[in-house]
CSV table of C-alpha atoms in Angstrom, one decimal:
chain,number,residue,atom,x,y,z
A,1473,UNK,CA,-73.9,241.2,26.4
A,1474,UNK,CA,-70.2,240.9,26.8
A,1475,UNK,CA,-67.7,241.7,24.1
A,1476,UNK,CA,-64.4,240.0,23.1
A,1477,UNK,CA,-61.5,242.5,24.0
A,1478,UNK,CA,-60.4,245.0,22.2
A,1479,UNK,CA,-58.0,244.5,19.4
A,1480,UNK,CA,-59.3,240.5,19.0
A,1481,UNK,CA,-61.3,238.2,17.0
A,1482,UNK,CA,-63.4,235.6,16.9
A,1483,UNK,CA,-62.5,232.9,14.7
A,1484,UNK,CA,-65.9,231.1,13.3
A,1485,UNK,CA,-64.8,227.5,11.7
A,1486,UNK,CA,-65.0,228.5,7.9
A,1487,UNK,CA,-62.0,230.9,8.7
A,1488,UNK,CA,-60.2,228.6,10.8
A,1489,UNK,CA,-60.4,226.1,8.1
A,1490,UNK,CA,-58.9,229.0,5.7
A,1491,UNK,CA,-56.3,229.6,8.6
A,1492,UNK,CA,-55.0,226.6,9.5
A,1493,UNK,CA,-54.9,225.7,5.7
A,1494,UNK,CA,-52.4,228.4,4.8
A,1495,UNK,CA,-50.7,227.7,8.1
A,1496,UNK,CA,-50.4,223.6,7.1
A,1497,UNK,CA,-48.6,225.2,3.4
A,1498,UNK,CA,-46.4,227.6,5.5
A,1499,UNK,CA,-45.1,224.8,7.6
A,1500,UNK,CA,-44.5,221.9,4.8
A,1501,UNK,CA,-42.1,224.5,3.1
A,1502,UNK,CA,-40.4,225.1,6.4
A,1503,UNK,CA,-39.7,221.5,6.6
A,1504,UNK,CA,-39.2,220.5,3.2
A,1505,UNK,CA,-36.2,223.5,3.9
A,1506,UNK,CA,-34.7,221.1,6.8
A,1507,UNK,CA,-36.6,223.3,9.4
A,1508,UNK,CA,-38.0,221.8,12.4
A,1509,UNK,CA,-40.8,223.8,14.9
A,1510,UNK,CA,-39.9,224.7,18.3
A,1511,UNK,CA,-42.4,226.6,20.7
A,1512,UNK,CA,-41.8,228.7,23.6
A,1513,UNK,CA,-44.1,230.3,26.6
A,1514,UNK,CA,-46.3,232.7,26.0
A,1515,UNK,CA,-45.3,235.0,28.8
A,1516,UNK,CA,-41.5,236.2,29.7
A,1517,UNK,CA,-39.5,238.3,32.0
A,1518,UNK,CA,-39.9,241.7,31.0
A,1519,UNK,CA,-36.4,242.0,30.8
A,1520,UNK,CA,-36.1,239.8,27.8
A,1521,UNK,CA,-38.0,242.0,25.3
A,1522,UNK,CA,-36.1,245.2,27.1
A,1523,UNK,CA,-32.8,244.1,26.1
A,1524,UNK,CA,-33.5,243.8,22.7
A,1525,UNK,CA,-35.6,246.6,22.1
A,1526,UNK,CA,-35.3,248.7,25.0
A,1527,UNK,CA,-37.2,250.3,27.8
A,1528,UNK,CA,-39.3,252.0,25.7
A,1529,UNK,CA,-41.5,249.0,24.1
A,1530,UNK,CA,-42.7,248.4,27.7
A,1531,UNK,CA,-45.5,250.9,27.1
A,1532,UNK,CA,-46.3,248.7,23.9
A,1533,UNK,CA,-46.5,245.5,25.8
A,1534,UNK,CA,-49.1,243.9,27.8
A,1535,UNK,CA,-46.5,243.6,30.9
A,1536,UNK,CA,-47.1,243.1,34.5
A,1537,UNK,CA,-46.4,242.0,37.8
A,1538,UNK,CA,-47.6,238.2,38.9
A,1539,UNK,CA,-48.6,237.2,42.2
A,1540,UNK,CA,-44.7,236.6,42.8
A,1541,UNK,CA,-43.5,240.6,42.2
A,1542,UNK,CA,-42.0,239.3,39.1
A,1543,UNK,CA,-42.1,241.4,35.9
A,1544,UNK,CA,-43.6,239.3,33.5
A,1545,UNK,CA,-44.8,240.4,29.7
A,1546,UNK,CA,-46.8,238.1,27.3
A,1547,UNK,CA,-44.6,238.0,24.2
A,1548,UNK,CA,-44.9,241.3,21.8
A,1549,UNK,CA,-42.7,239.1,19.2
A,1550,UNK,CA,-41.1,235.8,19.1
A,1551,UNK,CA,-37.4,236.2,17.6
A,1552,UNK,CA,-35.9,237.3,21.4
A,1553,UNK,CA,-38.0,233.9,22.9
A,1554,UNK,CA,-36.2,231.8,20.3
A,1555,UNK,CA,-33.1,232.9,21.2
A,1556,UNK,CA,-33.5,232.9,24.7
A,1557,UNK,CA,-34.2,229.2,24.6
A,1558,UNK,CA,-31.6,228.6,22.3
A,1559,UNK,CA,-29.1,229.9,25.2
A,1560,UNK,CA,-30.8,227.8,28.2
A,1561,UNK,CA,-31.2,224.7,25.6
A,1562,UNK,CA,-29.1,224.4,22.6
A,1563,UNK,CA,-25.8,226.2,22.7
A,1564,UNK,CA,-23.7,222.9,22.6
A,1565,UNK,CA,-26.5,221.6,19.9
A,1566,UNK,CA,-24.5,221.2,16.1
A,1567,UNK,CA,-24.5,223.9,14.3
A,1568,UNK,CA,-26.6,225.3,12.2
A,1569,UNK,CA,-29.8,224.9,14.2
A,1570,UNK,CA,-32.9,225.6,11.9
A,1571,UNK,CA,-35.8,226.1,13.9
A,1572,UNK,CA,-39.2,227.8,12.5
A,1573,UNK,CA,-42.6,229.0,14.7
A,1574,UNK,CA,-46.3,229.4,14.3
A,1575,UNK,CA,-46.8,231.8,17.3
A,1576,UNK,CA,-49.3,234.4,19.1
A,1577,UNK,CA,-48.4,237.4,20.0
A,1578,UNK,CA,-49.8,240.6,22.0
A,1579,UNK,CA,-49.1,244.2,21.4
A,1580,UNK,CA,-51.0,247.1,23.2
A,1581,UNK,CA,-51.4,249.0,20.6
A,1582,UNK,CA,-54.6,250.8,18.1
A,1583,UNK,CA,-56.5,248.5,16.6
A,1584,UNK,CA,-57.0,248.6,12.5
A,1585,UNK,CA,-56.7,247.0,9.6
A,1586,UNK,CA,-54.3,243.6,9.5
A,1587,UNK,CA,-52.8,245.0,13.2
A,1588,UNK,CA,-54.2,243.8,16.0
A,1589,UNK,CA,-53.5,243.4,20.0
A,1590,UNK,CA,-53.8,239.6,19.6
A,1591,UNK,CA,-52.0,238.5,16.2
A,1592,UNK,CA,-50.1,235.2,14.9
A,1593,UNK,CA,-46.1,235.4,13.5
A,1594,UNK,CA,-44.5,232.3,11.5
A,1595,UNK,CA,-41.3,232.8,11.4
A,1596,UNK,CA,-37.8,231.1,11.0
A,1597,UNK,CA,-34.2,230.9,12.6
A,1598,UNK,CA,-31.1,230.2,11.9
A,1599,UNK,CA,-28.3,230.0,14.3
A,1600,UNK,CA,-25.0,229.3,14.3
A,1601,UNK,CA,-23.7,230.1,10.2
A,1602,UNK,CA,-22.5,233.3,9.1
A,1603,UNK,CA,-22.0,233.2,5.4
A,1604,UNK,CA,-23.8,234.1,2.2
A,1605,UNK,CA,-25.0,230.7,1.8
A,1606,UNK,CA,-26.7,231.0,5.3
A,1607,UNK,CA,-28.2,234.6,4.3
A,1608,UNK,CA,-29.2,233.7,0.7
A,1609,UNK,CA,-31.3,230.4,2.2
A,1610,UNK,CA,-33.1,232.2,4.7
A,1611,UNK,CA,-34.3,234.9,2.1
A,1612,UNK,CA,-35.2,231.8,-0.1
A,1613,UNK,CA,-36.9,230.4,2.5
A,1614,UNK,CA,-39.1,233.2,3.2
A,1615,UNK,CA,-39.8,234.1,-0.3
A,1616,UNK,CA,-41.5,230.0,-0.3
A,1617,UNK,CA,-43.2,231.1,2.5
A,1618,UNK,CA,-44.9,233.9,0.9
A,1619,UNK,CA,-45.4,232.0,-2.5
A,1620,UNK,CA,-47.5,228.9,-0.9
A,1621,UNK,CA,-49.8,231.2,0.8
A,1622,UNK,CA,-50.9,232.6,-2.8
A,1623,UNK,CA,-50.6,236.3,-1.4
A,1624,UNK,CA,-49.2,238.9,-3.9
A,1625,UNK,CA,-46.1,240.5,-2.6
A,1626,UNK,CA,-42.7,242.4,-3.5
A,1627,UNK,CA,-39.5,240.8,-2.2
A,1628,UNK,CA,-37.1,243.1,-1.4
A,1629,UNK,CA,-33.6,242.9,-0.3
A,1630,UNK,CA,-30.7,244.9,0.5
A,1631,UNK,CA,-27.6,245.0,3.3
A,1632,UNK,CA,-27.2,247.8,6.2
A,1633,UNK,CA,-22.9,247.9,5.5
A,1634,UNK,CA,-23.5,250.4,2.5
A,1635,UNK,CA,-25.8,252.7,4.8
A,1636,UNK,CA,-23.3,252.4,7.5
A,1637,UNK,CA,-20.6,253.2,5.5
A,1638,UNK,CA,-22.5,256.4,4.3
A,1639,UNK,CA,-22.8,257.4,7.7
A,1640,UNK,CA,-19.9,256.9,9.7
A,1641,UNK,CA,-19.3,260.5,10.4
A,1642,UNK,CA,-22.4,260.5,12.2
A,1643,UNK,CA,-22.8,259.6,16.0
A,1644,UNK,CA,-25.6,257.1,17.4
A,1645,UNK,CA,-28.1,259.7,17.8
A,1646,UNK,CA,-27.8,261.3,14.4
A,1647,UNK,CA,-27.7,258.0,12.8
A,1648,UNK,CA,-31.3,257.2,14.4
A,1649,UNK,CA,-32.6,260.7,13.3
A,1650,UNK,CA,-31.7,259.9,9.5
A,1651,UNK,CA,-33.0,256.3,9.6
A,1652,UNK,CA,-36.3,257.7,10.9
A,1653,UNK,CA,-36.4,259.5,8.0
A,1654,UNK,CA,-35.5,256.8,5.8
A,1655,UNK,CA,-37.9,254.8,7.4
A,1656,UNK,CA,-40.5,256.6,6.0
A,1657,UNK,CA,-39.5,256.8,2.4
A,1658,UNK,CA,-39.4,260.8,2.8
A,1659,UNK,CA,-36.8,262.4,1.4
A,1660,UNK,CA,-38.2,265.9,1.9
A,1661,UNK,CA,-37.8,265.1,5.5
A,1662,UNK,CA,-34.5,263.3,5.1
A,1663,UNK,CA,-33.0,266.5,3.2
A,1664,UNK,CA,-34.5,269.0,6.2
A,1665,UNK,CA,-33.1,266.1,8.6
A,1666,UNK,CA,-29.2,265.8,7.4
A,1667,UNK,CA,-29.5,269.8,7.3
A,1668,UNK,CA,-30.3,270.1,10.9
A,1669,UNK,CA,-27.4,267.8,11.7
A,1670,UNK,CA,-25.0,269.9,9.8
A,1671,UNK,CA,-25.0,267.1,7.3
A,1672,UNK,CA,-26.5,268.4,3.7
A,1673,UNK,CA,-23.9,267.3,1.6
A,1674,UNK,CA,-24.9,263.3,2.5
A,1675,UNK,CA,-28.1,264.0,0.9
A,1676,UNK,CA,-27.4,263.4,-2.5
A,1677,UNK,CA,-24.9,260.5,-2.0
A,1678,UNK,CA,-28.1,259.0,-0.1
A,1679,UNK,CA,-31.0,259.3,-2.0
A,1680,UNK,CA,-28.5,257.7,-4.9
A,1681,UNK,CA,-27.8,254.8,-2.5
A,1682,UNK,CA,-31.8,254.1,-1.9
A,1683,UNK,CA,-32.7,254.7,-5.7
A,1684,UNK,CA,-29.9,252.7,-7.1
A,1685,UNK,CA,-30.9,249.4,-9.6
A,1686,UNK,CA,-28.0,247.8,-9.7
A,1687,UNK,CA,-25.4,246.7,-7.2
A,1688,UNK,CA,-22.4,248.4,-10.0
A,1689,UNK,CA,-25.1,251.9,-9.0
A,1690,UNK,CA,-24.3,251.1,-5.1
A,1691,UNK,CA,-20.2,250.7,-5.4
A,1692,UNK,CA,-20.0,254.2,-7.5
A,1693,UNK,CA,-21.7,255.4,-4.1
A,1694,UNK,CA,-19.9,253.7,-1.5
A,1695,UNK,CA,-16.3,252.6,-3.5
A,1696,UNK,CA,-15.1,249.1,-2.0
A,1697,UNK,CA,-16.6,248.5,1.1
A,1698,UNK,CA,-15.5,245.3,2.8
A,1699,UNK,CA,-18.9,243.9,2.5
A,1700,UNK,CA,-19.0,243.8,-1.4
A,1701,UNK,CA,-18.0,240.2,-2.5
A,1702,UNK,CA,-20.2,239.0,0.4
A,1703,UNK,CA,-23.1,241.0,-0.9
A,1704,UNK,CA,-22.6,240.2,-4.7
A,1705,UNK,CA,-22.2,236.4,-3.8
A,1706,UNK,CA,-25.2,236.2,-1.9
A,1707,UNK,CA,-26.9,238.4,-4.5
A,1708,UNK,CA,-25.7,235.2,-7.4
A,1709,UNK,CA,-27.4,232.5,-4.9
A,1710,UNK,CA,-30.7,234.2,-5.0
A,1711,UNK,CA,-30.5,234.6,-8.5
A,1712,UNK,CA,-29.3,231.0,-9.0
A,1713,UNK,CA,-32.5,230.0,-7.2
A,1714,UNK,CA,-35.1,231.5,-9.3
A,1715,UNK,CA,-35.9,234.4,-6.4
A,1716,UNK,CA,-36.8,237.4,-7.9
A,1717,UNK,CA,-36.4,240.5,-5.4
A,1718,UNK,CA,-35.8,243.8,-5.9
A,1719,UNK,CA,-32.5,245.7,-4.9
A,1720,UNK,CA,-33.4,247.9,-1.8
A,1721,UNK,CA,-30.3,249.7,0.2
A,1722,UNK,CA,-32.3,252.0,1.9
A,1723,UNK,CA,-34.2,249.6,4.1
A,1724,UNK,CA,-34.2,250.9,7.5
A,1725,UNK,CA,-34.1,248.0,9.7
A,1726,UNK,CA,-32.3,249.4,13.0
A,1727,UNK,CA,-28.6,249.8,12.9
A,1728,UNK,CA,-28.5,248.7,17.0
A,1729,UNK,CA,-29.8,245.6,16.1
A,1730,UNK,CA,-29.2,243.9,12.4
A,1731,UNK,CA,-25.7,243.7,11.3
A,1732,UNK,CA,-25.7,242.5,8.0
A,1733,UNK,CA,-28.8,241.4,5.0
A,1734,UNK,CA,-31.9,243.1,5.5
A,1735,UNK,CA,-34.9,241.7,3.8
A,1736,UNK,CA,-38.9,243.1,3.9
A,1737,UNK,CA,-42.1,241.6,1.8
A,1738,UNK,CA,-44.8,243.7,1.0
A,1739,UNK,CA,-48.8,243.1,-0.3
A,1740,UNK,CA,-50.2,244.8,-3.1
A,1741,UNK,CA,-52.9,245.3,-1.5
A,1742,UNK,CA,-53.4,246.1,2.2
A,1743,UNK,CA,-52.2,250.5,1.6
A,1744,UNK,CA,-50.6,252.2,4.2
A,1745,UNK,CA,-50.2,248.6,6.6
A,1746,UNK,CA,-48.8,246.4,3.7
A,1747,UNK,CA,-45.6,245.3,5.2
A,1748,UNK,CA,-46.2,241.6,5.8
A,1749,UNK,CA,-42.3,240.4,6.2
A,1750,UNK,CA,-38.9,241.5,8.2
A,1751,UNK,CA,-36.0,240.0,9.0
A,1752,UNK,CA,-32.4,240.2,8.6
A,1753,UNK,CA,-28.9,238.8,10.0
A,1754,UNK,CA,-28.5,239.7,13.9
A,1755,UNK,CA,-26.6,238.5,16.8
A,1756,UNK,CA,-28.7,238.4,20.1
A,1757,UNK,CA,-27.6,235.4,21.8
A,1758,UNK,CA,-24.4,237.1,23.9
A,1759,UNK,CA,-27.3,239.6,25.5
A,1760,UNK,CA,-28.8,236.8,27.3
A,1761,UNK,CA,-26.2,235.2,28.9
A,1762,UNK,CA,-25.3,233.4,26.0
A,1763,UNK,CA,-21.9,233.0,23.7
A,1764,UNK,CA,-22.0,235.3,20.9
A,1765,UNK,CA,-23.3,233.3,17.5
A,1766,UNK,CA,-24.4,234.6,14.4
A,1767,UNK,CA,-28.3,234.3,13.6
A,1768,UNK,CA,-30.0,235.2,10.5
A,1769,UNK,CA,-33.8,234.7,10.6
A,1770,UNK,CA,-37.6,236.6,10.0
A,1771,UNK,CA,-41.2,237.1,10.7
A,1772,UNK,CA,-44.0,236.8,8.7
A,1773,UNK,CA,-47.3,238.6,9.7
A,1774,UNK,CA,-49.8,235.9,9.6
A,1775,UNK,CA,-53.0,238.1,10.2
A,1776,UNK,CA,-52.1,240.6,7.4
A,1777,UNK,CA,-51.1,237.6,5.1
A,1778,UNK,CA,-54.7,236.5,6.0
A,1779,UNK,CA,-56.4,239.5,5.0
A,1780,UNK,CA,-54.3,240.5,1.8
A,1781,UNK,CA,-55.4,237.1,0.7
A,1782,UNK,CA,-59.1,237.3,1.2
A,1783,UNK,CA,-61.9,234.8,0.9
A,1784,UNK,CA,-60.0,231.3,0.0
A,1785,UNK,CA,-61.1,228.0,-0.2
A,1786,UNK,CA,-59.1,225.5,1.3
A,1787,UNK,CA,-58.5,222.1,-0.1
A,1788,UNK,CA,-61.3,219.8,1.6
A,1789,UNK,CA,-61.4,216.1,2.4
A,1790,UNK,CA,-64.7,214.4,2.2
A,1791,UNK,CA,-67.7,214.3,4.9
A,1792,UNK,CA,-69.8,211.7,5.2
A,1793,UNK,CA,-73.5,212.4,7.0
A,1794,UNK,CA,-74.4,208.9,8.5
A,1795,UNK,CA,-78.3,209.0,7.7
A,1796,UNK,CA,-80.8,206.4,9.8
A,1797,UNK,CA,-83.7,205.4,11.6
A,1798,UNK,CA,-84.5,205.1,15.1
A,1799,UNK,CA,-84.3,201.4,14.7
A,1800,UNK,CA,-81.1,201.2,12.5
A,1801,UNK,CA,-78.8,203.7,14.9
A,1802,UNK,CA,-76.6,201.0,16.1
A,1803,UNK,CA,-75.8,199.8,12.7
A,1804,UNK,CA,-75.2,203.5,11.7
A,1805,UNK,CA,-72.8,203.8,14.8
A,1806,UNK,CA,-71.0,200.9,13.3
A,1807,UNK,CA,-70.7,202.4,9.9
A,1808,UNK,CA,-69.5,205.7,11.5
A,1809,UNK,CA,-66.8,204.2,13.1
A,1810,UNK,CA,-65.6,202.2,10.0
A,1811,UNK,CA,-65.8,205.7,8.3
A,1812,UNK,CA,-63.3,207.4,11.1
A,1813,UNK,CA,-61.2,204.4,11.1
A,1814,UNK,CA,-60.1,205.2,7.7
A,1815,UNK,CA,-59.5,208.9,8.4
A,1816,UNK,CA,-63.2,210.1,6.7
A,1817,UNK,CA,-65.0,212.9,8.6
A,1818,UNK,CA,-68.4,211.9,9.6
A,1819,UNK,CA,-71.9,213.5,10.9
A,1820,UNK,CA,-74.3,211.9,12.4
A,1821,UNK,CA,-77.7,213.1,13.7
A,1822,UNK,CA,-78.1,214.4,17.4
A,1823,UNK,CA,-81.9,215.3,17.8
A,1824,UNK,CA,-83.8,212.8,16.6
A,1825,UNK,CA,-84.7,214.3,13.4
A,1826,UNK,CA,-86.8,212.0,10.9
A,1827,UNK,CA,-84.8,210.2,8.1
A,1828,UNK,CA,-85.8,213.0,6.0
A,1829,UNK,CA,-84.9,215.3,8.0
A,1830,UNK,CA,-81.4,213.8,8.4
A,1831,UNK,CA,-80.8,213.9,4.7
A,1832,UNK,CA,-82.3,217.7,4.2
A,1833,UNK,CA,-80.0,218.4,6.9
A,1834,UNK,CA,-77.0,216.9,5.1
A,1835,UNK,CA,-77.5,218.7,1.9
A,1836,UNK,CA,-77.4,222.2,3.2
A,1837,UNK,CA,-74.5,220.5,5.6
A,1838,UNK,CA,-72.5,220.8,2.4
A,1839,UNK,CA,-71.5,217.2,3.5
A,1840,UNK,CA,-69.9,215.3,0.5
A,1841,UNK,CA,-71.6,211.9,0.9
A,1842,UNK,CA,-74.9,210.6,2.5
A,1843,UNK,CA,-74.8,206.9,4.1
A,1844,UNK,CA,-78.3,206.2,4.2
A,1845,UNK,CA,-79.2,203.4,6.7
A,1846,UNK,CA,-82.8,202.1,6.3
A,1847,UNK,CA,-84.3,199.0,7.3
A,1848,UNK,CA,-84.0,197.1,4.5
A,1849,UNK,CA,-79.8,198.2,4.9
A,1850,UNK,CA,-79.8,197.0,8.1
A,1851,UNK,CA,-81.0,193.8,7.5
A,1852,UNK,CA,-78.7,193.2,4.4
A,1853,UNK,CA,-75.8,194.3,6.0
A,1854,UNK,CA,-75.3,197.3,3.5
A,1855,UNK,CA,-75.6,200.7,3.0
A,1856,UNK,CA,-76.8,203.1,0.6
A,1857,UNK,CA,-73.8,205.5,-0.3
A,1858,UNK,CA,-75.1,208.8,-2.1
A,1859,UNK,CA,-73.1,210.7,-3.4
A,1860,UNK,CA,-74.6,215.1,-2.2
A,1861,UNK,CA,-72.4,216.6,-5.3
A,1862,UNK,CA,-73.9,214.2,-8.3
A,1863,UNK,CA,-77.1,213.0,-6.5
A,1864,UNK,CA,-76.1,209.3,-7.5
A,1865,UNK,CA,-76.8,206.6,-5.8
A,1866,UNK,CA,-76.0,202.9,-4.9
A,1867,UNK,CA,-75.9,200.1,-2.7
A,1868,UNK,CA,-73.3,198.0,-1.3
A,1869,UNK,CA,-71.5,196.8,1.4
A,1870,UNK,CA,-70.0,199.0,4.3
A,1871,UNK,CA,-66.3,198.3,3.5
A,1872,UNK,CA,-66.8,199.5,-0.1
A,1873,UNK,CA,-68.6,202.2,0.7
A,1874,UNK,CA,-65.1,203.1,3.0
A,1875,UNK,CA,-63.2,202.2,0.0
A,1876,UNK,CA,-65.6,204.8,-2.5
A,1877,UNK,CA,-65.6,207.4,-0.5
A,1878,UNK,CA,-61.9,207.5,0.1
A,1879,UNK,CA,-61.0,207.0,-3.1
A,1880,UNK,CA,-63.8,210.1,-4.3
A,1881,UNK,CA,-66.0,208.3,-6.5
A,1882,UNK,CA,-69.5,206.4,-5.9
């Protein structure tokens, strides 16, 4: 028997239905934020995700040659895509663009829990504003995101200029060797780390950076850094909008790449692999070929969103199981075409099962509504709408029966 690859699922239609319901949510609150989808290919040049990330994610890509000699990867994340179609498509496009995605991705990587070679982002740009406004309505944005799923998570939200202020005495190289240990949330390994640098005394002045509560904690640390008003203003407009996150300057979103607000969401209950949101202000754009423009935007892990949230039961619209006899099938095609018209799902029996049968079948179905179709309905012009949830009954005429069963009663 053949197996799906590794690192891949199945997905059986009860979970799609849970899928594709938190997926409809995610996407009405990217809208109702003034968002529209875009979609790029699946595949890329190589070169693309290189640039961004550098050489060494080609061994965590599913990348190739095609039939051509070109080096071509299928996308390991969706952020560089977006951009990369902003250059060849939008530059001279109004600015701000606001562009969200519902995506797949592929990572060659080891399987387990909420990480997977085959996996989904949402996720949301915005190009072309640099400002707190711009930063404090992405983070908004994504914290709705979360919300409408249902999933339990911790906001939190910081900005790399205090961290880069901290270690400006540090060259590229060092830098990376203390966010690694930042990273981690290890400050054994940080204190052992800025001591192998020759740097112990920024130990201290650190771990009060990454511990501090309040942003008044953060400027005894770092003084005045040029960042500050921006930081506190965009800091008011989360606050004026109801979001609560938590103060978080030690989050070690790479210094190469984000320049400005960092942000990260976490479950409450997925352990070690809880982080189920990242994003941040960047500037890709000039890398590509493009002019330089400032972008603030994030990703949101669908699959781990997915499994935080468990076993959920989607908001379902009414089926309707058109039940008849070999001599009244033609009126029952009629009746299940009247039924579609109005936007009702309908079933209708495929193997010549007896009327019985039909209805049995319904009932474990978990079909809302049986339209039975006997003789004596055919000849009236009627049908006998039963309602599978109250075991009622009654007879009437095909366009009331439309009208009932859209309107959920019988």
């Amino acid at each position: 028997m053949l197996q799906k690859p590794r690192g891949t699922r199945d997905f059986l239609p009860a979970e799609m239905a849970q899928r594709r319901y938190i997926e409809r949510r995610m996407r009405s609150v990217a809208q109702s934020f003034g968002y529209g989808e875009v979609q790029t290919p699946m595949f890329e040049e190589q070169e693309l995700f290189t640039l961004k990330s550098g050489e060494g994610i080609i061994g965590e890509m599913y990348a190739f040659e095609d039939k051509g000699g070109r080096k071509i990867a299928l996308r390991p994340e969706v952020t560089a895509a977006v951009v990369r179609a902003y250059v060849n498509e939008a530059q001279v496009a109004p600015k701000p663009l606001r562009w969200f995605y519902f995506a797949e991705c592929f990572r060659y990587e080891r399987p387990q829990k909420g990480r997977y070679r085959q996996f989904w982002q949402f996720g949301c740009e915005l190009i072309g504003a640099d400002s707190p406004a711009a930063d404090a309505e992405v983070i908004a944005l994504a914290y709705e995101l979360l919300k409408c799923s249902g999933v339990r998570f911790v906001l939190k939200v910081g900005h790399l200029a205090p961290m880069k202020h901290m270690l400006a005495a540090l060259d590229a190289v060092e830098q990376k060797k203390v966010m690694a240990a930042l990273d981690k949330r290890d400050t054994d390994l940080l204190q052992t780390t800025l001591a192998a640098i020759g740097h112990p005394d920024l130990y201290e002045p650190l771990v009060r950076l990454i511990t501090a509560a309040t942003l008044d904690e953060v400027w005894a640390v770092t003084g005045d850094i040029p960042e500050k008003e921006r930081i506190e203003e965009t800091f008011r407009y989360l606050t004026a909008q109801n979001i609560p996150f938590v103060q978080n300057f030690g989050i070690a979103r790479g210094l190469d790449y984000y320049t400005g607000m960092v942000f990260e969401g976490f479950a409450d209950n997925l352990g070690a692999e809880n982080q189920i949101l990242g994003g941040g202000v960047y500037r890709l754009a000039h890398l590509f070929g493009g002019k330089d423009v400032p972008s603030c935007g994030f990703a949101i892990g669908f699959d781990r969103v997915m499994v935080s949230l468990g076993e959920i039961v989607p908001e379902t619209a009414p089926v309707v199981a058109v039940v008849a006899t070999p001599g009244t099938r033609t009126a029952a095609y009629t009746a299940a075409a009247a039924f579609r018209a109005a936007g009702i799902t309908v079933v209708m029996d495929v193997m010549d099962r007896s009327f019985g049968a039909q209805l049995s079948s319904a009932l474990k179905s978990g079909a809302s509504y049986a339209a039975l179709i006997g003789e004596k309905e055919a000849a009236a012009g009627t049908i006998t709408l039963k309602d599978l949830t109250k075991a009622a009954q009654q007879e009437m005429s095909l366009a009331d029966a439309v009208h009932e069963v859209a309107n959920g009663s019988c």
